[in-house]
Amino acid sequence: MIKLGVNLDHVATIRQQRYTPYPDMLTAIKISESSGADSITMHLREDRRHIQFDDIKIAKQNIKTKLNLEMAATKEMCKIANDIKPDFICIVPERRQELTTEGGLNIKKNFQSLEKALNSLRQSNAKISLFIEPDVETIKIAKELGADAIEIHTGQYAEANESKKEYFLKKIDEATEYSHQLSLVTNAGHGLDYTNVQEIARIKLLNELNIGHSIIAESIFLGLSEAIRKMKNLIESA
């Protein structure tokens, strides 16, 4: 069964809009876990636009499932990850101007800096994943870098019109198969919602789908618990 990782970044986004103590991150974690989340994802960005260091610290101290820390491959973030020791680390590209992560890592261009980051992050004892496009050559390089896992960027699939969706779905399927052959754990995420998740969830070799924005948006109407249960049911029924 494909797992569901719930990204709570946008719970923090609401809080940071007014710098209030609410919505409380620990409450969000507890509700998420009791409603079926298999892991909790938090992206500690360099500009701290949503998740803060204390959120990561509180999560690590209280989480009952697994903590997946998304981060850029910077010296500061590597130090934080080694101190916090999350269960999983997903290295993602990051630009200050972007609203959200816009694509996968260019690991061929940044091979040396990523290799240095991965070597540093071994102190954390976390399983390390690279956020990449569904591309066979890129997956091969991820394996050479010593990654434990990859997370396939599903954004192009999610944003494609109906005539292109099948093309991107096939690319994700083929990339997952190749990753499995290399013994890499394969996760996926970005842009997945209640209307498009089932096609991805039918790719049997995927380990986990990481979903945040659509769940938090749906929670406005249903509540966080029901929004998570609804997503979990869609994944399981696929």
Short mmCIF file of N, CA and C in Angstrom, two decimals, residues 150-222:
data_model
loop_
_atom_site.label_atom_id
_atom_site.label_comp_id
_atom_site.label_asym_id
_atom_site.label_seq_id
_atom_site.Cartn_x
_atom_site.Cartn_y
_atom_site.Cartn_z
N ILE A 150 14.63 8.65 -3.89
CA ILE A 150 14.31 9.83 -4.70
C ILE A 150 12.85 10.19 -4.47
N GLU A 151 12.53 11.46 -4.69
CA GLU A 151 11.13 11.87 -4.75
C GLU A 151 10.91 12.46 -6.13
N ILE A 152 10.02 11.84 -6.88
CA ILE A 152 9.75 12.27 -8.24
C ILE A 152 8.82 13.48 -8.23
N HIS A 153 9.24 14.52 -8.95
CA HIS A 153 8.44 15.74 -9.08
C HIS A 153 7.26 15.45 -10.01
N THR A 154 6.04 15.55 -9.48
CA THR A 154 4.84 15.26 -10.27
C THR A 154 4.16 16.53 -10.77
N GLY A 155 4.84 17.65 -10.67
CA GLY A 155 4.23 18.93 -11.05
C GLY A 155 3.80 19.02 -12.49
N GLN A 156 4.63 18.52 -13.42
CA GLN A 156 4.26 18.61 -14.83
C GLN A 156 3.01 17.78 -15.13
N TYR A 157 2.94 16.61 -14.52
CA TYR A 157 1.73 15.78 -14.65
C TYR A 157 0.51 16.52 -14.10
N ALA A 158 0.66 17.09 -12.91
CA ALA A 158 -0.47 17.74 -12.24
C ALA A 158 -0.98 18.94 -13.03
N GLU A 159 -0.09 19.64 -13.70
CA GLU A 159 -0.46 20.87 -14.40
C GLU A 159 -0.81 20.64 -15.87
N ALA A 160 -0.59 19.43 -16.39
CA ALA A 160 -0.80 19.16 -17.80
C ALA A 160 -2.28 19.11 -18.16
N ASN A 161 -2.59 19.49 -19.41
CA ASN A 161 -3.96 19.31 -19.89
C ASN A 161 -4.17 17.83 -20.22
N GLU A 162 -5.40 17.47 -20.51
CA GLU A 162 -5.74 16.05 -20.68
C GLU A 162 -4.95 15.37 -21.79
N SER A 163 -4.60 16.11 -22.84
CA SER A 163 -3.87 15.52 -23.96
C SER A 163 -2.44 15.16 -23.60
N LYS A 164 -1.88 15.80 -22.57
CA LYS A 164 -0.49 15.57 -22.18
C LYS A 164 -0.35 14.72 -20.91
N LYS A 165 -1.43 14.57 -20.18
CA LYS A 165 -1.36 13.90 -18.88
C LYS A 165 -0.81 12.47 -18.98
N GLU A 166 -1.27 11.74 -19.99
CA GLU A 166 -0.84 10.36 -20.16
C GLU A 166 0.65 10.26 -20.42
N TYR A 167 1.19 11.23 -21.15
CA TYR A 167 2.62 11.28 -21.45
C TYR A 167 3.44 11.41 -20.16
N PHE A 168 3.06 12.35 -19.31
CA PHE A 168 3.80 12.57 -18.07
C PHE A 168 3.59 11.41 -17.09
N LEU A 169 2.41 10.83 -17.10
CA LEU A 169 2.14 9.68 -16.24
C LEU A 169 3.04 8.50 -16.63
N LYS A 170 3.23 8.30 -17.92
CA LYS A 170 4.09 7.22 -18.40
C LYS A 170 5.54 7.47 -17.99
N LYS A 171 5.98 8.73 -18.07
CA LYS A 171 7.34 9.06 -17.65
C LYS A 171 7.56 8.75 -16.17
N ILE A 172 6.58 9.07 -15.35
CA ILE A 172 6.68 8.80 -13.91
C ILE A 172 6.71 7.30 -13.66
N ASP A 173 5.88 6.57 -14.37
CA ASP A 173 5.82 5.11 -14.24
C ASP A 173 7.17 4.49 -14.62
N GLU A 174 7.73 4.91 -15.75
CA GLU A 174 9.02 4.37 -16.22
C GLU A 174 10.15 4.74 -15.26
N ALA A 175 10.12 5.96 -14.75
CA ALA A 175 11.14 6.40 -13.81
C ALA A 175 11.07 5.60 -12.51
N THR A 176 9.86 5.32 -12.06
CA THR A 176 9.68 4.53 -10.84
C THR A 176 10.21 3.11 -11.02
N GLU A 177 9.95 2.53 -12.16
CA GLU A 177 10.44 1.19 -12.47
C GLU A 177 11.96 1.16 -12.47
N TYR A 178 12.59 2.15 -13.11
CA TYR A 178 14.05 2.20 -13.18
C TYR A 178 14.64 2.42 -11.79
N SER A 179 14.05 3.30 -11.02
CA SER A 179 14.52 3.57 -9.66
C SER A 179 14.46 2.30 -8.81
N HIS A 180 13.38 1.55 -8.97
CA HIS A 180 13.22 0.29 -8.24
C HIS A 180 14.33 -0.70 -8.61
N GLN A 181 14.69 -0.73 -9.89
CA GLN A 181 15.76 -1.62 -10.35
C GLN A 181 17.10 -1.26 -9.70
N LEU A 182 17.27 0.02 -9.38
CA LEU A 182 18.50 0.48 -8.73
C LEU A 182 18.42 0.40 -7.20
N SER A 183 17.33 -0.18 -6.71
CA SER A 183 17.10 -0.34 -5.26
C SER A 183 17.00 0.99 -4.52
N LEU A 184 16.45 1.98 -5.18
CA LEU A 184 16.17 3.27 -4.55
C LEU A 184 14.71 3.30 -4.10
N VAL A 185 14.46 3.74 -2.88
CA VAL A 185 13.09 3.99 -2.44
C VAL A 185 12.55 5.13 -3.29
N THR A 186 11.33 4.99 -3.79
CA THR A 186 10.78 5.99 -4.70
C THR A 186 9.50 6.60 -4.16
N ASN A 187 9.56 7.89 -3.87
CA ASN A 187 8.40 8.66 -3.43
C ASN A 187 8.02 9.62 -4.55
N ALA A 188 6.91 10.30 -4.39
CA ALA A 188 6.49 11.27 -5.41
C ALA A 188 5.64 12.36 -4.76
N GLY A 189 5.62 13.52 -5.39
CA GLY A 189 4.81 14.60 -4.87
C GLY A 189 4.97 15.89 -5.64
N HIS A 190 4.06 16.77 -5.44
CA HIS A 190 3.97 18.14 -5.93
C HIS A 190 2.77 18.28 -6.87
N GLY A 191 1.83 19.10 -6.45
CA GLY A 191 0.66 19.39 -7.25
C GLY A 191 -0.42 18.32 -7.20
N LEU A 192 -0.23 17.30 -6.36
CA LEU A 192 -1.24 16.23 -6.29
C LEU A 192 -2.44 16.69 -5.46
N ASP A 193 -3.62 16.38 -5.97
CA ASP A 193 -4.84 16.78 -5.27
C ASP A 193 -5.89 15.69 -5.38
N TYR A 194 -7.11 16.01 -4.97
CA TYR A 194 -8.18 15.01 -4.91
C TYR A 194 -8.67 14.58 -6.29
N THR A 195 -8.32 15.35 -7.32
CA THR A 195 -8.78 15.02 -8.68
C THR A 195 -7.75 14.24 -9.48
N ASN A 196 -6.49 14.26 -9.08
CA ASN A 196 -5.46 13.63 -9.92
C ASN A 196 -4.60 12.59 -9.21
N VAL A 197 -4.83 12.36 -7.93
CA VAL A 197 -3.93 11.51 -7.15
C VAL A 197 -4.06 10.03 -7.49
N GLN A 198 -5.25 9.61 -7.91
CA GLN A 198 -5.45 8.17 -8.07
C GLN A 198 -4.63 7.57 -9.21
N GLU A 199 -4.44 8.32 -10.30
CA GLU A 199 -3.62 7.81 -11.40
C GLU A 199 -2.19 7.56 -10.93
N ILE A 200 -1.67 8.46 -10.10
CA ILE A 200 -0.32 8.27 -9.56
C ILE A 200 -0.30 7.13 -8.55
N ALA A 201 -1.35 7.02 -7.75
CA ALA A 201 -1.41 5.98 -6.71
C ALA A 201 -1.51 4.57 -7.31
N ARG A 202 -1.82 4.47 -8.58
CA ARG A 202 -1.88 3.15 -9.23
C ARG A 202 -0.50 2.66 -9.65
N ILE A 203 0.52 3.49 -9.52
CA ILE A 203 1.89 3.07 -9.83
C ILE A 203 2.40 2.27 -8.64
N LYS A 204 2.40 0.97 -8.76
CA LYS A 204 2.54 0.08 -7.60
C LYS A 204 3.90 0.14 -6.91
N LEU A 205 4.95 0.53 -7.62
CA LEU A 205 6.28 0.53 -7.01
C LEU A 205 6.59 1.81 -6.23
N LEU A 206 5.67 2.74 -6.22
CA LEU A 206 5.87 3.95 -5.41
C LEU A 206 5.72 3.61 -3.93
N ASN A 207 6.53 4.25 -3.12
CA ASN A 207 6.51 4.01 -1.68
C ASN A 207 5.58 4.98 -0.95
N GLU A 208 5.66 6.27 -1.30
CA GLU A 208 4.90 7.28 -0.55
C GLU A 208 4.60 8.48 -1.43
N LEU A 209 3.43 9.06 -1.23
CA LEU A 209 3.07 10.31 -1.88
C LEU A 209 3.06 11.40 -0.82
N ASN A 210 3.78 12.49 -1.09
CA ASN A 210 3.82 13.62 -0.17
C ASN A 210 2.90 14.72 -0.69
N ILE A 211 1.89 15.05 0.10
CA ILE A 211 0.85 15.98 -0.33
C ILE A 211 0.58 16.98 0.79
N GLY A 212 0.48 18.25 0.42
CA GLY A 212 0.27 19.27 1.44
C GLY A 212 -0.81 20.28 1.09
N HIS A 213 -0.58 21.09 0.06
CA HIS A 213 -1.44 22.23 -0.22
C HIS A 213 -2.90 21.85 -0.39
N SER A 214 -3.16 20.80 -1.17
CA SER A 214 -4.56 20.43 -1.42
C SER A 214 -5.25 19.93 -0.15
N ILE A 215 -4.51 19.24 0.70
CA ILE A 215 -5.09 18.75 1.96
C ILE A 215 -5.42 19.91 2.89
N ILE A 216 -4.50 20.85 3.02
CA ILE A 216 -4.75 22.00 3.91
C ILE A 216 -5.88 22.86 3.36
N ALA A 217 -5.95 23.00 2.03
CA ALA A 217 -7.05 23.75 1.42
C ALA A 217 -8.39 23.08 1.70
N GLU A 218 -8.45 21.76 1.53
CA GLU A 218 -9.69 21.02 1.77
C GLU A 218 -10.09 21.05 3.24
N SER A 219 -9.09 21.17 4.11
CA SER A 219 -9.38 21.17 5.55
C SER A 219 -10.17 22.41 5.98
N ILE A 220 -10.15 23.46 5.17
CA ILE A 220 -10.96 24.65 5.48
C ILE A 220 -12.44 24.27 5.51
N PHE A 221 -12.82 23.35 4.64
CA PHE A 221 -14.23 22.96 4.53
C PHE A 221 -14.57 21.70 5.33
N LEU A 222 -13.63 20.77 5.39
CA LEU A 222 -13.91 19.49 6.02
C LEU A 222 -13.30 19.34 7.41
#
